[in-house]
Coordinates of C-alpha atoms in Angstrom, one line a residue:
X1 CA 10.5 -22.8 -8.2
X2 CA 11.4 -25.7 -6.0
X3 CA 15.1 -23.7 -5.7
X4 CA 12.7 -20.9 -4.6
X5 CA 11.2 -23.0 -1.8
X6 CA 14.5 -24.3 -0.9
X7 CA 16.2 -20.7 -0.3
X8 CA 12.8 -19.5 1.6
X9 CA 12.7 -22.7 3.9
X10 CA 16.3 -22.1 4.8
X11 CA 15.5 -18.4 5.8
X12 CA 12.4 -20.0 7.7
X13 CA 15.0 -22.2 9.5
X14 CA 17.5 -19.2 10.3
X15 CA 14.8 -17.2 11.2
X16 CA 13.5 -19.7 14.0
X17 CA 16.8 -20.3 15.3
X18 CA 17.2 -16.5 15.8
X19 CA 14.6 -16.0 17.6
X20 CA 16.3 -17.2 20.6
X21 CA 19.3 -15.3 19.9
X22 CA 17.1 -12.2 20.8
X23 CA 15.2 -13.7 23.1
X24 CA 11.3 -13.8 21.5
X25 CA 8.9 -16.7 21.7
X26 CA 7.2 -18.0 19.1
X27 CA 4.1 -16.3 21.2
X28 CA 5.7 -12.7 20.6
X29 CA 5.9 -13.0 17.3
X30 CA 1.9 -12.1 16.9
X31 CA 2.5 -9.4 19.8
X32 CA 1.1 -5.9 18.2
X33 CA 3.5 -3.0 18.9
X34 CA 3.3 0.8 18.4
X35 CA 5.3 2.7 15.7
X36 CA 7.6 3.9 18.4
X37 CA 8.4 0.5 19.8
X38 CA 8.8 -0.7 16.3
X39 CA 11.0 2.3 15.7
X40 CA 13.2 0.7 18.6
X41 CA 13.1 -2.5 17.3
X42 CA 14.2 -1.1 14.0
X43 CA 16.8 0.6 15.8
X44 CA 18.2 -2.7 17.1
X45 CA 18.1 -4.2 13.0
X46 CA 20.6 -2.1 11.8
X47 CA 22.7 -2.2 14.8
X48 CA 23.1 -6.1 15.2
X49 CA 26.1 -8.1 13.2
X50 CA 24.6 -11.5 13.3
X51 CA 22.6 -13.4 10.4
X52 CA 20.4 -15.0 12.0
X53 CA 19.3 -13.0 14.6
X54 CA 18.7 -9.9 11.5
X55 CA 16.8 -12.6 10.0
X56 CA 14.6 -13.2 13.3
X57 CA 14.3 -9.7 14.1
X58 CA 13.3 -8.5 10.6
X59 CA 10.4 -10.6 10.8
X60 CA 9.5 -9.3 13.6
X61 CA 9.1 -6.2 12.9
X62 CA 7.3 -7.1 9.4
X63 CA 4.5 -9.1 11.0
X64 CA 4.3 -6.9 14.0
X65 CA 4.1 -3.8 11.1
X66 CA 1.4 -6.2 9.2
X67 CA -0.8 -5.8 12.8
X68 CA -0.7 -1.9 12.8
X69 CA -4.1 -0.3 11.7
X70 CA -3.2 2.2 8.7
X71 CA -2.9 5.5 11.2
X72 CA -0.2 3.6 13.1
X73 CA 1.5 2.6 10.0
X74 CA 1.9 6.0 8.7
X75 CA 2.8 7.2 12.1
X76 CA 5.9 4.4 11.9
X77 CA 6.8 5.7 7.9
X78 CA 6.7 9.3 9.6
X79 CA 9.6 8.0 12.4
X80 CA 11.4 6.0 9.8
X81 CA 11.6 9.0 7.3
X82 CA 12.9 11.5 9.8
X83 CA 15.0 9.3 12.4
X84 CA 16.7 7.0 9.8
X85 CA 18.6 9.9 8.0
X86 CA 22.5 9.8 7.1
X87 CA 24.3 11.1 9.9
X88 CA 25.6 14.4 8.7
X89 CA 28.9 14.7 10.9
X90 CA 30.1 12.0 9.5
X91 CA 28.9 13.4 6.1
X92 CA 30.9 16.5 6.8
X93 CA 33.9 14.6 7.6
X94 CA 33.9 12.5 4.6
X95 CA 33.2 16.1 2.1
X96 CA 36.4 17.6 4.4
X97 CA 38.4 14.4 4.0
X98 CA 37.7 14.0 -0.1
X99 CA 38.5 17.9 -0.7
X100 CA 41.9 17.3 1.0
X101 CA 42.6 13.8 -0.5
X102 CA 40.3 13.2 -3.5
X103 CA 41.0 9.7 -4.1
X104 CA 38.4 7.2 -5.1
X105 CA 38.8 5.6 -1.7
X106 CA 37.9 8.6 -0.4
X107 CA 35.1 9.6 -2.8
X108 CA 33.5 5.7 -1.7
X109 CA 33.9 7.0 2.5
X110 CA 32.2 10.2 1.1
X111 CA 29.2 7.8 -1.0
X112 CA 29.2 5.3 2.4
X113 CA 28.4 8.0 4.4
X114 CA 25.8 10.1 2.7
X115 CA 23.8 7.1 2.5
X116 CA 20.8 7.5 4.2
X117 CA 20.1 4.4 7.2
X118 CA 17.0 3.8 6.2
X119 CA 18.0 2.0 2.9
X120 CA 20.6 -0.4 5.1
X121 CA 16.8 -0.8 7.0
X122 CA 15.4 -1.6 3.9
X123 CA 18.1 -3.8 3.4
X124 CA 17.8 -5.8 6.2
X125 CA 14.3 -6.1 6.6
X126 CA 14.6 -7.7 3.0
X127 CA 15.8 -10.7 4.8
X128 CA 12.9 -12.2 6.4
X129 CA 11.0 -14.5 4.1
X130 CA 8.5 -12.9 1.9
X131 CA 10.2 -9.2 3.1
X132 CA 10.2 -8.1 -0.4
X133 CA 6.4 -8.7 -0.9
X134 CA 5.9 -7.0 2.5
X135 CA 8.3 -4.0 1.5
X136 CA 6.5 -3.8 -1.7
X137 CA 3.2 -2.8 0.4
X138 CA 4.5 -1.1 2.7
X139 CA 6.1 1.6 0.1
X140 CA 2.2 1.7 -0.4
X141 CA 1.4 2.8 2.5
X142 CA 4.4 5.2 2.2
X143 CA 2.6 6.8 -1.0
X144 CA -0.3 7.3 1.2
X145 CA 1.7 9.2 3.8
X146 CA 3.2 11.5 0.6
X147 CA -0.7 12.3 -0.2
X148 CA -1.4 12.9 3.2
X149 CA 1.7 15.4 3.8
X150 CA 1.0 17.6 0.6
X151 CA -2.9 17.7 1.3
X152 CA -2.3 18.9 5.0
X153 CA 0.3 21.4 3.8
X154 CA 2.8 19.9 6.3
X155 CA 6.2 20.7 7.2
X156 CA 8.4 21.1 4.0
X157 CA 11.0 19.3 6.2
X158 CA 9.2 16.5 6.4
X159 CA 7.4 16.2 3.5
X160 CA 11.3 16.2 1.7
X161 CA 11.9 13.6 4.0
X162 CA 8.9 10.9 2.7
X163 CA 10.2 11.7 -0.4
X164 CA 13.7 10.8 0.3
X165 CA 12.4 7.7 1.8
X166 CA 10.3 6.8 -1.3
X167 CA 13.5 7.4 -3.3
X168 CA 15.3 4.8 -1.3
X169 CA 12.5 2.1 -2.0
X170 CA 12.6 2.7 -5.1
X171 CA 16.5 2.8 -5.6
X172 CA 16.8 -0.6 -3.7
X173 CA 13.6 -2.1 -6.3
X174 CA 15.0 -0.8 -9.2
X175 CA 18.4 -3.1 -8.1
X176 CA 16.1 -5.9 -7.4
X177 CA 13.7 -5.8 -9.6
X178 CA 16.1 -5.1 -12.9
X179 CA 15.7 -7.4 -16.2
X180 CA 18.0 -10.1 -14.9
X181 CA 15.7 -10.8 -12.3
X182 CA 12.3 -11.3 -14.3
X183 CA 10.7 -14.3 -16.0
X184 CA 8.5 -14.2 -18.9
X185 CA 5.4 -16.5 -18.9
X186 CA 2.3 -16.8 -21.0
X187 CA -0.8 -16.7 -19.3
X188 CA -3.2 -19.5 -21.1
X189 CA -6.1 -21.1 -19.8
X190 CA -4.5 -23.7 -17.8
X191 CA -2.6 -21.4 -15.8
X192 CA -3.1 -21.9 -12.2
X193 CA -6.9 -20.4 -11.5
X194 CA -5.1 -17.8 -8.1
X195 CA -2.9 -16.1 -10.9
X196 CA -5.5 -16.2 -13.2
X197 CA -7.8 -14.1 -10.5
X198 CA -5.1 -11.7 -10.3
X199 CA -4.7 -10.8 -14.1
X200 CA -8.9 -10.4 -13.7
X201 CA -7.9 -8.4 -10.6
X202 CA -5.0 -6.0 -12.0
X203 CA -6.5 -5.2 -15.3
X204 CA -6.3 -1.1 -15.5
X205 CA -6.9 -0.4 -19.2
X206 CA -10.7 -2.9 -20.2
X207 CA -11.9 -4.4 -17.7
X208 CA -12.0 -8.2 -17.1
X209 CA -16.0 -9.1 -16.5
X210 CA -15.9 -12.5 -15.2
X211 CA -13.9 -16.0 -16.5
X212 CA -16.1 -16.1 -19.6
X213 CA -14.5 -12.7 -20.7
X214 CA -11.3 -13.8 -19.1
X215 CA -11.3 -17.0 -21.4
X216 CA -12.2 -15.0 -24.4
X217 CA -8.6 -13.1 -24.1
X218 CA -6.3 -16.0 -23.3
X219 CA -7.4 -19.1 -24.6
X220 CA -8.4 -19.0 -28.7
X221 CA -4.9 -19.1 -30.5
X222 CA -5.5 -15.5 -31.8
X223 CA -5.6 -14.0 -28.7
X224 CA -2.3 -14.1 -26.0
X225 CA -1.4 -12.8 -22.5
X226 CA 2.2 -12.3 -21.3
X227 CA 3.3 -11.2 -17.8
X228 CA 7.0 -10.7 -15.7
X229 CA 7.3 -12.6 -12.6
X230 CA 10.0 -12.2 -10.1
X231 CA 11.1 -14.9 -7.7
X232 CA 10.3 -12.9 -4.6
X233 CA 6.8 -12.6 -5.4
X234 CA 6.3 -15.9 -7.4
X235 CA 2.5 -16.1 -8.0
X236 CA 1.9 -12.3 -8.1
X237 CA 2.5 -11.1 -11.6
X238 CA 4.0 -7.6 -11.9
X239 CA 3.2 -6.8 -15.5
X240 CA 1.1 -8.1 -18.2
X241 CA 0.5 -7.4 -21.7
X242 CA -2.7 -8.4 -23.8
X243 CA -2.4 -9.3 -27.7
X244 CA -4.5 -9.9 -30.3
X245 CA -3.3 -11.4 -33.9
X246 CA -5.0 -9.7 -36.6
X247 CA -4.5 -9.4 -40.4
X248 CA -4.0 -5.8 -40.2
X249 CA -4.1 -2.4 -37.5
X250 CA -7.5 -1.9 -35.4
X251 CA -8.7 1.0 -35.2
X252 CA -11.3 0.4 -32.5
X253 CA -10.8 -2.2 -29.3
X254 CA -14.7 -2.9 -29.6
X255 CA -14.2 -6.0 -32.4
X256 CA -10.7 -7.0 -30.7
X257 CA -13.1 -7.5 -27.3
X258 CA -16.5 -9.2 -29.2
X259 CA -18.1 -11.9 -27.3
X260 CA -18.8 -13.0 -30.8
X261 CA -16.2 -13.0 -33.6
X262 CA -14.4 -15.1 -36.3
X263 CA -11.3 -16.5 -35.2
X264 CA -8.1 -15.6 -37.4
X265 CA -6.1 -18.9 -38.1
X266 CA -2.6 -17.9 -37.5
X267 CA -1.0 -18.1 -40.7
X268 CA -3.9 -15.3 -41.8
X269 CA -1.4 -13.4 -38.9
X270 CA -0.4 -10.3 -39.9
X271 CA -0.3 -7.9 -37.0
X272 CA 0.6 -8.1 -33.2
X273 CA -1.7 -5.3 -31.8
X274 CA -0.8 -5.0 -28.0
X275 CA -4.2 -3.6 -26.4
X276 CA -3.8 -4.0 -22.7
X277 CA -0.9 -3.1 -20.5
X278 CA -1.6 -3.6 -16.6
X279 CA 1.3 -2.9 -13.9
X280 CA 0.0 -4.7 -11.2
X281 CA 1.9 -3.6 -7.7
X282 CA 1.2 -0.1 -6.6
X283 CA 4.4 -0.1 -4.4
X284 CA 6.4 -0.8 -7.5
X285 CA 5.6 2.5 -9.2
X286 CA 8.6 4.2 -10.8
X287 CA 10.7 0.2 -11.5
X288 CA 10.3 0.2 -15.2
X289 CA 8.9 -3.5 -16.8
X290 CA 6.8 -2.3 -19.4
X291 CA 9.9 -1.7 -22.0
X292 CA 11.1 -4.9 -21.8
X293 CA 8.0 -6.7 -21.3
X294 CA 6.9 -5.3 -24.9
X295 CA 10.6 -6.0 -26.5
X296 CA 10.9 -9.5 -25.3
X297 CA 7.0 -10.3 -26.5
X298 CA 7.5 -8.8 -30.0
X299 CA 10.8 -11.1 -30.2
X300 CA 9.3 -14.2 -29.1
X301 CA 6.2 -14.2 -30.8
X302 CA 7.9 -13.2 -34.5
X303 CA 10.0 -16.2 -33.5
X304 CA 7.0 -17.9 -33.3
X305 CA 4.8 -16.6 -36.6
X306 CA 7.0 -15.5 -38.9
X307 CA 4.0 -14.1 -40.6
X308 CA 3.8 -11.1 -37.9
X309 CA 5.3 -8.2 -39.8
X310 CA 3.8 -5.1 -37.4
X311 CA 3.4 -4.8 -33.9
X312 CA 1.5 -2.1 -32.8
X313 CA -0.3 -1.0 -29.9
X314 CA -4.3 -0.3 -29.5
X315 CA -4.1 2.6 -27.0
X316 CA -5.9 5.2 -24.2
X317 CA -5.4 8.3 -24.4
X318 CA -5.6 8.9 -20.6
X319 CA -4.9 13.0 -20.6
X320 CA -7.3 13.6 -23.6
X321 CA -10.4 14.8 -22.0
X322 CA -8.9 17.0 -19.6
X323 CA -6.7 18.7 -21.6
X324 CA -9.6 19.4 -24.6
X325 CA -11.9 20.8 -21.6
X326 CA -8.9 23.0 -20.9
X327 CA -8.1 24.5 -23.9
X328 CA -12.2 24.5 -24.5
X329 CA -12.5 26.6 -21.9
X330 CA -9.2 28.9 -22.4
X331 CA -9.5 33.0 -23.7
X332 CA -6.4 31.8 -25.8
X333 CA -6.3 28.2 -27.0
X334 CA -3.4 26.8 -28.3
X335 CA -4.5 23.8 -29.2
X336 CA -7.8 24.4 -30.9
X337 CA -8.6 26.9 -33.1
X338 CA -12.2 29.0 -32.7
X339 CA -14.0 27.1 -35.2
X340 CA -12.7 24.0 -33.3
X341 CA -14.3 25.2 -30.2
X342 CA -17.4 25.7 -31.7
X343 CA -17.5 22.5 -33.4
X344 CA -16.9 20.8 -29.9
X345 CA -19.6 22.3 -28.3
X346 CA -21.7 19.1 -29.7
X347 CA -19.6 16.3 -26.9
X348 CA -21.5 18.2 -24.3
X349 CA -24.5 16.8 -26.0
X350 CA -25.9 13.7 -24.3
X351 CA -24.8 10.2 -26.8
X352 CA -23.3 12.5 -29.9
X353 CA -21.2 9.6 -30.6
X354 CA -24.5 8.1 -31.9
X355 CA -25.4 10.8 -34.3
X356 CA -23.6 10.3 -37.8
X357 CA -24.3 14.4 -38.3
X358 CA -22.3 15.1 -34.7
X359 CA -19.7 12.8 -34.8
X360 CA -18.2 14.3 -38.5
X361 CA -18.6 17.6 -37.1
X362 CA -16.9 16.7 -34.2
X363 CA -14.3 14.6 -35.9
X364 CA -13.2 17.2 -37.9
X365 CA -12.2 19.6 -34.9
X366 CA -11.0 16.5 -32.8
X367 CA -8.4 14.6 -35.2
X368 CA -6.6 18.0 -35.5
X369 CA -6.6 19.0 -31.7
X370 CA -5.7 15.2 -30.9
X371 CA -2.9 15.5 -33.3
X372 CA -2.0 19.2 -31.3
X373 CA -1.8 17.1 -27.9
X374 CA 0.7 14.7 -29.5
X375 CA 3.1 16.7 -31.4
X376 CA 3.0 20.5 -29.3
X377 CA 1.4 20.3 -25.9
X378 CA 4.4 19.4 -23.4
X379 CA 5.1 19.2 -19.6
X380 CA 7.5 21.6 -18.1
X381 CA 9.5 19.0 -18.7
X382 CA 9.5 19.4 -22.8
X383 CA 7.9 16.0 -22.4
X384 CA 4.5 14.8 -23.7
X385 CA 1.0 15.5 -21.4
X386 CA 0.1 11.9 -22.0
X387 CA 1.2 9.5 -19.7
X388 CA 0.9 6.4 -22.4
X389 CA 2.6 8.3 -25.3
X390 CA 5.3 9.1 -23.4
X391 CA 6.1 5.5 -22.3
X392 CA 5.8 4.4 -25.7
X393 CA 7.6 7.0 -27.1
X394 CA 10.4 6.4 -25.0
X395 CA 10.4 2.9 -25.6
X396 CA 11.2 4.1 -29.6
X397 CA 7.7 3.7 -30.7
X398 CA 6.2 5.3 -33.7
X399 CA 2.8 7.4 -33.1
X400 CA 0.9 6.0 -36.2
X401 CA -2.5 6.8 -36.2
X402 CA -5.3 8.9 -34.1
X403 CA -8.4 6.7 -34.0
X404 CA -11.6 9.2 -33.7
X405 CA -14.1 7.0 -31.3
X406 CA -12.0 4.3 -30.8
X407 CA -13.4 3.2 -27.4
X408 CA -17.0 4.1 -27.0
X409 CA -17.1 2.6 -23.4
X410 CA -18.2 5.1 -20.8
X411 CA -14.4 5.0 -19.7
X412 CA -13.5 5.9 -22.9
X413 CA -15.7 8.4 -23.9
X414 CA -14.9 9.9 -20.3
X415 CA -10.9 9.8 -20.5
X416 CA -10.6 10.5 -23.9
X417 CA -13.6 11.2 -25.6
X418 CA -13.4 8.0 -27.7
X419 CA -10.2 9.0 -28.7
X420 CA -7.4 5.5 -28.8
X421 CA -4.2 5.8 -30.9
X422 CA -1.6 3.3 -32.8
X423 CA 2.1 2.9 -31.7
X424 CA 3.8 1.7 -34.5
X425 CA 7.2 -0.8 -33.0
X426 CA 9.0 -0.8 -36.1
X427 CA 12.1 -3.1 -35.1
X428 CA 14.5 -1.2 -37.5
X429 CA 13.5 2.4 -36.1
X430 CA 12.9 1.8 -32.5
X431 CA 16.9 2.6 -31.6
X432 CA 16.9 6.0 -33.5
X433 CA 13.3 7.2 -32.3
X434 CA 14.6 6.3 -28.7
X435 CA 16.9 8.8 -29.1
X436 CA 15.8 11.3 -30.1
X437 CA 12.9 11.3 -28.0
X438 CA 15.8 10.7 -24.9
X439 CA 17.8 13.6 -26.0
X440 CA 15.2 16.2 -27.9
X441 CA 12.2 15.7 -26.8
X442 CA 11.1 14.7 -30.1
X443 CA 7.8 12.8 -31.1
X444 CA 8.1 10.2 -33.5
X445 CA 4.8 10.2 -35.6
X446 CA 3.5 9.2 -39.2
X447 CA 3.3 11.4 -42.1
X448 CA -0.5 10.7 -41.4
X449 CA -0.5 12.2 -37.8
X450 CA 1.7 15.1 -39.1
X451 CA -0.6 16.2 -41.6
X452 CA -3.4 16.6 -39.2
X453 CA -2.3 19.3 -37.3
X454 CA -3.1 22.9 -38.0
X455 CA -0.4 25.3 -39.2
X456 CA -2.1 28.4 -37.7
X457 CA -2.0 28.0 -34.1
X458 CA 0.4 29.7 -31.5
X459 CA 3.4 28.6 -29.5
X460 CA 2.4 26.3 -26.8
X461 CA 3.1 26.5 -23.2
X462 CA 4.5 24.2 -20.9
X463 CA 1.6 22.3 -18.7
X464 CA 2.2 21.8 -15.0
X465 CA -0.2 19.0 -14.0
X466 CA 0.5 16.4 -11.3
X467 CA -0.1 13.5 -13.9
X468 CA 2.1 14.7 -16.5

């Protein structure tokens, strides 16, 4: 860290010294600007050869871009997305010049020159201190923009071009933000209290209900936290995982998150059961952590207990609900046969989860149409609906077992209809279900899993859905 400080402090230094290189007081620094001044200004980045006055003008323009209410902001992305394309006579000349002499100097002229400006603007702007936290928010904003764009039915011209701008964030952060970059800590009680805010913040899968709850997750022995840091954004975690050591597979995440329970001395240690993952910048969307935050956990902590001999995970089913509804309400279900649909007329019924009558009858229709959405419903893609199985299937997990009301929380019963799931990491199969999921599309599931689905429904279709 204190090299951290050093390298930042010496950018604050160049940065100061800049300023009079261009000519701007320390006054003008806090001067607001419109999106077409800052445009200009932007303009005058990726023109200029010297260090430090790129390092004094690329803060600039991030503060002055921090003081822009969000309708300017978007109205700057806009500018940046259509001015700061590649300049296509040059990229005509370069195609010309590689067809008569297709060399691998030429080929590089030809790469050099279809590269869009905006990513050497990324570039630069990277150079002011803390420009990768304030790139990381504004590719935010820039998602925003993309919403905006698709909801207004604009221009096809430019919608293409936010999208080619998004793609150049997220080419430059997947450079940036690759393994060699991250550092693995574990989050314990006497972690500094700002960070431990944040992982109270950033938790997306069971909410965090205070410090006593927080506590409950990170302090006993039996329970751990892991997260990825990155030196450019040192106190702002971009990943965590949550893990419980138990003496076999949970089916349930109610007894893993008890205010009241019986702590497991760690030689009892059977199972690693991975229950929460949390990605924790927005603007960071599409930079993949998650693999190798899971890989590197499961390797240190069977270092560390040589008693853990599974690793699973305890997981939503995010897609669930909507997709059941779907195929509920379809002339021609593919998932679900008719008795199915009949049977699930009963989770329309207010608190059937707490009738033992309901819940078998609706168990037996669900496990089979769960097991359905798993192993035959697909994207147009030939991928998985479900957003989680598909990241754990590529990582070269196992789907091990379908957990009928696994998470009774209103979130649960809303996203999934109770439904969690088991991904098995079995260290000796994880290479070979990796690829083939990567190359056919195939899901890597239990005999247990298999056995649950019906063998008389039709051919499935290919879903289009935004999430999927």
């Amino acid at each position: 860290m204190a090299a951290i400080s050093f390298f930042g402090d010496l950018l604050q230094t160049i940065s100061d010294r800049g300023r009079d290189l261009i000519g701007i007081g320390r006054g003008d620094l806090a001067a607001r600007a419109n999106a077409p001044e800052l445009v200009k200004l932007c303009e005058d980045l990726i023109s200029r050869k010297g260090e430090a006055s790129g390092v004094a003008l690329a803060r600039l323009i991030l503060e002055r871009y921090a003081t822009l209410s969000a309708r300017e902001r978007v109205a700057f992305l806009r500018l940046v997305a259509t001015e700061f394309t590649a300049d296509h006579a040059a990229v005509d000349e370069a195609i010309a010049a590689y067809r008569a002499d297709p060399t691998r100097a030429a080929l590089g002229a030809l790469h050099d020159a279809a590269e869009p400006r905006s990513q050497e603007l990324i570039r630069r702007l990277n150079l002011a201190r803390d420009g990768t936290r304030a790139l990381v928010r504004m590719r935010e904003d820039l998602f925003g923009l993309r919403r905006e764009l698709r909801r207004e039915e604009a221009d096809p011209d430019l919608i293409d071009a936010a999208d080619s701008l998004d793609s150049d964030f997220e080419h430059l952060f997947a450079s940036w933000f690759n393994r060699g970059f991250l550092v693995l800590r574990h989050i314990d009680w006497t972690t500094p209290a700002h960070i431990l805010e944040k992982i109270i913040r950033y938790e997306a899968v069971h909410a965090i209900t205070g410090w006593d709850d927080l506590r409950r997750r990170i302090e006993p022995p039996d329970r751990r936290c892991f997260a990825f840091f990155h030196p450019a954004l040192v106190d702002e975690p971009l990943i965590f995982v949550e893990v419980a050591l138990t003496a076999g597979i949970s089916p349930a995440i109610a007894p893993i998150l008890a205010h009241e329970r019986d702590l497991l001395p760690l030689k009892a240690a059977t199972t690693a059961i991975f229950y929460s993952i949390s990605n924790c910048q927005k603007g960071l969307a599409g930079v993949t952590f998650g693999n190798f935050l899971i890989k590197q956990v499961v390797e240190d902590l069977a270092r560390e207990i040589p008693s853990l001999k599974t690793f699973v995970t305890l997981s939503p089913v995010p897609g669930f609900s909507a997709w059941l509804d779907r195929e509920r309400r379809s002339d021609a279900p593919q998932g679900l046969t008719r008795e199915d649909v009949e049977a699930l007329r009963l989770i329309d019924e207010p608190d059937w989860q707490n009738d033992k009558t309901k819940c078998e009858a609706v168990r037996k229709a669900m496990i089979p149409a769960a097991a359905a959405y798993f192993l035959r419903a697909k994207n147009e893609r030939g991928r998985p609906l479900d957003p989680v199985a598909r990241f754990h299937l590529g990582n070269g997990a196992r789907l091990e077992r379908l957990n009928f009301l696994g998470d009774v929380s209103d979130k649960g019963l809303s996203q999934s209809r109770g439904l969690m799931v088991n991904y098995l990491y079995d260290l000796s199969a994880i290479e070979k279900n990796h690829e083939t999921y990567a190359n056919l599309g195939t899901v890597a599931a239990s005999s247990a899993v298999s056995r649950e689905l019906r063998a008389n429904l039709p051919p499935m279709r290919a879903v289009a859905l935004a999430e999927a």
